[in-house]
């Protein structure tokens, strides 16, 4: 938007001046001071907290605070790696994320295909219902799911073996993340050329074969993007998890929260940095896959 | 005459209130190139999709090899289609695209490989077997679509606007190549096109359609020489149409009384038009001809020129002039008085089409 308004100004100004002082070309904007400033501010705004977090994960502070730099150390990475509660929470989070992502993508893909492919009565209503969990405040959804579980007696008895003790959290995570996956996959489906489907049928493919051989490969980038979204949503969810976790099931965000209440130690920074790293790697891998799959 | 390979019998198709096809009856013969020709929205694509099985006729039957296809889904019909967008599967190589149909038939890998190789040779894509579709040009992608359909040995190959996505030069080359390919494989081609020159150049027989109805079914020469009505005359090639009144002699507003040669076929009732093609009008570069006119633009096309002249009442018509006669015309100023004469033995009196 900023660029268009500027180019309009430039165009308006140019006839008055000489012909040579034309509008700037598309790349000339990069040399504009104000644009560089905007770029800088946005970057700082987005990444300064994360950079601080990472820097202070190497801070050699004794206890509490962790706001004054006291020298470099990697001790807290070691300590985080030896903190069995933190590790357990981390393991739980990963398990929940993987399982709920799997279900979210399957459910999301099926929903997307149904919404894209078929016409049925009350379809707009159904579409709205699917998208609703995206806009309903998380706190409400958390309370609702907690109430639902307790009303129907769906609590996890103490001593349930891992990973079944995570069932409630996983169900809750699927509930809020599959609509996101459905949205992303549906957007991808909009670009499908229906003649591909007809061509496959014309060559002898059944409905199922069309789905498996033609539609699914086309959906692949959407599936990957949807999975990535569901995975990160699940991994960092605090509110809904807080309401649905039992006393002996702790996830990483919930654990971090309880540790922060005690004191902010570099250990938390270290653990968070590792998490950021994992997310970055996963994203890179997924994007890699996406460019491979999306040859046209 | 051999048994028809496809029989379209009284097929109508309605989409709500809209009539896409109305009572179409056509027989497709073995080994011919058959063109469905008409302006966009005339129902030609719908008819093709009915043959392929993607649309079901509202009434009427389609028989392939004498078998009723009403209940047969597209994947079980012995016809294959080349789509307008070619619909080459982007995530499969050329080879895999061509093999797909055979794989769906449950053929083993060792059976498929030689057939695929042969089909790719046929469309001159042998060295592109391992390529992905996004590494191919539009023309090459079309060949993939052709090979993919032909490798199934269909009874009839259906082509939806096969040349419309190609640039002009490639289009002319592909016309000839498609005809050659058809002669080589011997299966009937049914093609949909809105381009009359394409249909005239390629097809053995042409069905001209408008507003869901069949206006005329004939070979190209008959269509050109003896169009069934004013619409067909106008749609195929260039033509001058004159509203006529009265009977024997006819009177056209711009031309006066017209004495048709004895034995000319004239529809018994209804509004009539006189149709005469530009090549049957002679242009005199002076006022020696019977009908006075004013010279308009001379469209030089090399071998011939198409000249616009204005009649006394302001009506503009097209006249075709041979190459040798063109320089004399080009020497005349715009609006110079000229004259024309009509070869009425080659004119036809036709019903106005919108009956």
PDB file of N, CA and C in Angstrom, chain B residues 151-192:
ATOM      1  N   UNK B 151      -2.847 -44.546 -26.079  1.00  0.00           N
ATOM      2  CA  UNK B 151      -2.225 -45.791 -25.635  1.00  0.00           C
ATOM      3  C   UNK B 151      -3.280 -46.771 -25.120  1.00  0.00           C
ATOM      4  N   UNK B 152      -4.441 -46.239 -24.752  1.00  0.00           N
ATOM      5  CA  UNK B 152      -5.533 -47.104 -24.279  1.00  0.00           C
ATOM      6  C   UNK B 152      -6.296 -47.750 -25.422  1.00  0.00           C
ATOM      7  N   UNK B 153      -5.893 -47.453 -26.666  1.00  0.00           N
ATOM      8  CA  UNK B 153      -6.587 -47.971 -27.840  1.00  0.00           C
ATOM      9  C   UNK B 153      -8.096 -47.741 -27.745  1.00  0.00           C
ATOM     10  N   UNK B 154      -8.506 -46.479 -27.620  1.00  0.00           N
ATOM     11  CA  UNK B 154      -9.940 -46.214 -27.492  1.00  0.00           C
ATOM     12  C   UNK B 154     -10.664 -46.483 -28.808  1.00  0.00           C
ATOM     13  N   UNK B 155     -11.952 -46.730 -28.731  1.00  0.00           N
ATOM     14  CA  UNK B 155     -12.749 -46.876 -29.954  1.00  0.00           C
ATOM     15  C   UNK B 155     -12.868 -45.522 -30.638  1.00  0.00           C
ATOM     16  N   UNK B 156     -12.954 -44.482 -29.802  1.00  0.00           N
ATOM     17  CA  UNK B 156     -13.050 -43.120 -30.328  1.00  0.00           C
ATOM     18  C   UNK B 156     -12.202 -42.212 -29.446  1.00  0.00           C
ATOM     19  N   UNK B 157     -11.471 -41.301 -30.076  1.00  0.00           N
ATOM     20  CA  UNK B 157     -10.719 -40.308 -29.315  1.00  0.00           C
ATOM     21  C   UNK B 157     -11.498 -38.994 -29.341  1.00  0.00           C
ATOM     22  N   UNK B 158     -11.743 -38.454 -28.160  1.00  0.00           N
ATOM     23  CA  UNK B 158     -12.479 -37.200 -28.057  1.00  0.00           C
ATOM     24  C   UNK B 158     -11.482 -36.069 -27.822  1.00  0.00           C
ATOM     25  N   UNK B 159     -11.607 -34.994 -28.564  1.00  0.00           N
ATOM     26  CA  UNK B 159     -10.677 -33.872 -28.403  1.00  0.00           C
ATOM     27  C   UNK B 159     -11.475 -32.591 -28.167  1.00  0.00           C
ATOM     28  N   UNK B 160     -11.204 -31.956 -27.032  1.00  0.00           N
ATOM     29  CA  UNK B 160     -11.920 -30.731 -26.680  1.00  0.00           C
ATOM     30  C   UNK B 160     -11.047 -29.529 -27.044  1.00  0.00           C
ATOM     31  N   UNK B 161     -11.434 -28.799 -28.074  1.00  0.00           N
ATOM     32  CA  UNK B 161     -10.668 -27.626 -28.541  1.00  0.00           C
ATOM     33  C   UNK B 161      -9.180 -27.948 -28.574  1.00  0.00           C
ATOM     34  N   UNK B 162      -8.776 -28.944 -29.359  1.00  0.00           N
ATOM     35  CA  UNK B 162      -7.396 -29.445 -29.226  1.00  0.00           C
ATOM     36  C   UNK B 162      -6.326 -28.419 -29.575  1.00  0.00           C
ATOM     37  N   UNK B 163      -6.648 -27.426 -30.398  1.00  0.00           N
ATOM     38  CA  UNK B 163      -5.593 -26.536 -30.864  1.00  0.00           C
ATOM     39  C   UNK B 163      -5.692 -25.132 -30.281  1.00  0.00           C
ATOM     40  N   UNK B 164      -6.710 -24.883 -29.467  1.00  0.00           N
ATOM     41  CA  UNK B 164      -6.972 -23.503 -29.063  1.00  0.00           C
ATOM     42  C   UNK B 164      -5.899 -22.948 -28.139  1.00  0.00           C
ATOM     43  N   UNK B 165      -5.176 -23.821 -27.436  1.00  0.00           N
ATOM     44  CA  UNK B 165      -4.182 -23.317 -26.486  1.00  0.00           C
ATOM     45  C   UNK B 165      -2.804 -23.168 -27.112  1.00  0.00           C
ATOM     46  N   UNK B 166      -2.698 -23.441 -28.404  1.00  0.00           N
ATOM     47  CA  UNK B 166      -1.387 -23.355 -29.057  1.00  0.00           C
ATOM     48  C   UNK B 166      -1.267 -22.047 -29.827  1.00  0.00           C
ATOM     49  N   UNK B 167      -0.023 -21.595 -30.048  1.00  0.00           N
ATOM     50  CA  UNK B 167       0.117 -20.365 -30.833  1.00  0.00           C
ATOM     51  C   UNK B 167      -0.093 -20.671 -32.318  1.00  0.00           C
ATOM     52  N   UNK B 168      -0.338 -19.606 -33.095  1.00  0.00           N
ATOM     53  CA  UNK B 168      -0.865 -19.762 -34.451  1.00  0.00           C
ATOM     54  C   UNK B 168      -0.023 -20.697 -35.325  1.00  0.00           C
ATOM     55  N   UNK B 169       1.273 -20.553 -35.256  1.00  0.00           N
ATOM     56  CA  UNK B 169       2.125 -21.335 -36.149  1.00  0.00           C
ATOM     57  C   UNK B 169       2.076 -22.819 -35.803  1.00  0.00           C
ATOM     58  N   UNK B 170       2.168 -23.086 -34.507  1.00  0.00           N
ATOM     59  CA  UNK B 170       2.127 -24.463 -34.033  1.00  0.00           C
ATOM     60  C   UNK B 170       0.770 -25.088 -34.349  1.00  0.00           C
ATOM     61  N   UNK B 171      -0.267 -24.252 -34.288  1.00  0.00           N
ATOM     62  CA  UNK B 171      -1.617 -24.733 -34.545  1.00  0.00           C
ATOM     63  C   UNK B 171      -1.723 -25.301 -35.963  1.00  0.00           C
ATOM     64  N   UNK B 172      -1.175 -24.559 -36.933  1.00  0.00           N
ATOM     65  CA  UNK B 172      -1.250 -25.027 -38.318  1.00  0.00           C
ATOM     66  C   UNK B 172      -0.508 -26.347 -38.491  1.00  0.00           C
ATOM     67  N   UNK B 173       0.659 -26.441 -37.829  1.00  0.00           N
ATOM     68  CA  UNK B 173       1.437 -27.670 -37.941  1.00  0.00           C
ATOM     69  C   UNK B 173       0.701 -28.835 -37.297  1.00  0.00           C
ATOM     70  N   UNK B 174       0.076 -28.547 -36.150  1.00  0.00           N
ATOM     71  CA  UNK B 174      -0.606 -29.624 -35.415  1.00  0.00           C
ATOM     72  C   UNK B 174      -1.849 -30.114 -36.151  1.00  0.00           C
ATOM     73  N   UNK B 175      -2.506 -29.215 -36.919  1.00  0.00           N
ATOM     74  CA  UNK B 175      -3.647 -29.648 -37.722  1.00  0.00           C
ATOM     75  C   UNK B 175      -3.265 -30.824 -38.588  1.00  0.00           C
ATOM     76  N   UNK B 176      -2.203 -30.618 -39.344  1.00  0.00           N
ATOM     77  CA  UNK B 176      -1.754 -31.665 -40.252  1.00  0.00           C
ATOM     78  C   UNK B 176      -1.333 -32.894 -39.479  1.00  0.00           C
ATOM     79  N   UNK B 177      -0.628 -32.659 -38.370  1.00  0.00           N
ATOM     80  CA  UNK B 177      -0.104 -33.785 -37.619  1.00  0.00           C
ATOM     81  C   UNK B 177      -1.213 -34.624 -37.002  1.00  0.00           C
ATOM     82  N   UNK B 178      -2.244 -33.946 -36.522  1.00  0.00           N
ATOM     83  CA  UNK B 178      -3.373 -34.679 -35.946  1.00  0.00           C
ATOM     84  C   UNK B 178      -4.056 -35.532 -37.008  1.00  0.00           C
ATOM     85  N   UNK B 179      -4.207 -34.972 -38.214  1.00  0.00           N
ATOM     86  CA  UNK B 179      -4.840 -35.732 -39.292  1.00  0.00           C
ATOM     87  C   UNK B 179      -3.986 -36.951 -39.638  1.00  0.00           C
ATOM     88  N   UNK B 180      -2.664 -36.744 -39.713  1.00  0.00           N
ATOM     89  CA  UNK B 180      -1.751 -37.854 -40.007  1.00  0.00           C
ATOM     90  C   UNK B 180      -1.844 -38.926 -38.930  1.00  0.00           C
ATOM     91  N   UNK B 181      -1.849 -38.462 -37.681  1.00  0.00           N
ATOM     92  CA  UNK B 181      -1.912 -39.384 -36.546  1.00  0.00           C
ATOM     93  C   UNK B 181      -3.198 -40.198 -36.612  1.00  0.00           C
ATOM     94  N   UNK B 182      -4.275 -39.540 -36.966  1.00  0.00           N
ATOM     95  CA  UNK B 182      -5.564 -40.227 -37.041  1.00  0.00           C
ATOM     96  C   UNK B 182      -5.512 -41.314 -38.114  1.00  0.00           C
ATOM     97  N   UNK B 183      -4.899 -40.980 -39.251  1.00  0.00           N
ATOM     98  CA  UNK B 183      -4.805 -41.979 -40.322  1.00  0.00           C
ATOM     99  C   UNK B 183      -3.947 -43.152 -39.883  1.00  0.00           C
ATOM    100  N   UNK B 184      -2.919 -42.840 -39.084  1.00  0.00           N
ATOM    101  CA  UNK B 184      -2.002 -43.874 -38.620  1.00  0.00           C
ATOM    102  C   UNK B 184      -2.683 -44.833 -37.651  1.00  0.00           C
ATOM    103  N   UNK B 185      -3.403 -44.289 -36.676  1.00  0.00           N
ATOM    104  CA  UNK B 185      -3.986 -45.153 -35.646  1.00  0.00           C
ATOM    105  C   UNK B 185      -5.370 -45.655 -36.043  1.00  0.00           C
ATOM    106  N   UNK B 186      -6.018 -44.948 -36.971  1.00  0.00           N
ATOM    107  CA  UNK B 186      -7.262 -45.456 -37.533  1.00  0.00           C
ATOM    108  C   UNK B 186      -8.491 -45.337 -36.654  1.00  0.00           C
ATOM    109  N   UNK B 187      -8.364 -44.792 -35.453  1.00  0.00           N
ATOM    110  CA  UNK B 187      -9.560 -44.656 -34.629  1.00  0.00           C
ATOM    111  C   UNK B 187     -10.280 -43.370 -35.015  1.00  0.00           C
ATOM    112  N   UNK B 188     -11.579 -43.313 -34.747  1.00  0.00           N
ATOM    113  CA  UNK B 188     -12.339 -42.102 -35.033  1.00  0.00           C
ATOM    114  C   UNK B 188     -11.932 -41.007 -34.057  1.00  0.00           C
ATOM    115  N   UNK B 189     -11.850 -39.788 -34.564  1.00  0.00           N
ATOM    116  CA  UNK B 189     -11.639 -38.614 -33.716  1.00  0.00           C
ATOM    117  C   UNK B 189     -12.949 -37.836 -33.701  1.00  0.00           C
ATOM    118  N   UNK B 190     -13.376 -37.440 -32.523  1.00  0.00           N
ATOM    119  CA  UNK B 190     -14.472 -36.473 -32.441  1.00  0.00           C
ATOM    120  C   UNK B 190     -13.890 -35.231 -31.784  1.00  0.00           C
ATOM    121  N   UNK B 191     -13.856 -34.130 -32.528  1.00  0.00           N
ATOM    122  CA  UNK B 191     -13.257 -32.933 -31.962  1.00  0.00           C
ATOM    123  C   UNK B 191     -14.269 -31.794 -31.865  1.00  0.00           C
ATOM    124  N   UNK B 192     -14.103 -31.041 -30.803  1.00  0.00           N
ATOM    125  CA  UNK B 192     -14.933 -29.858 -30.596  1.00  0.00           C
ATOM    126  C   UNK B 192     -14.097 -28.651 -30.983  1.00  0.00           C
TER     127      UNK B 192
END
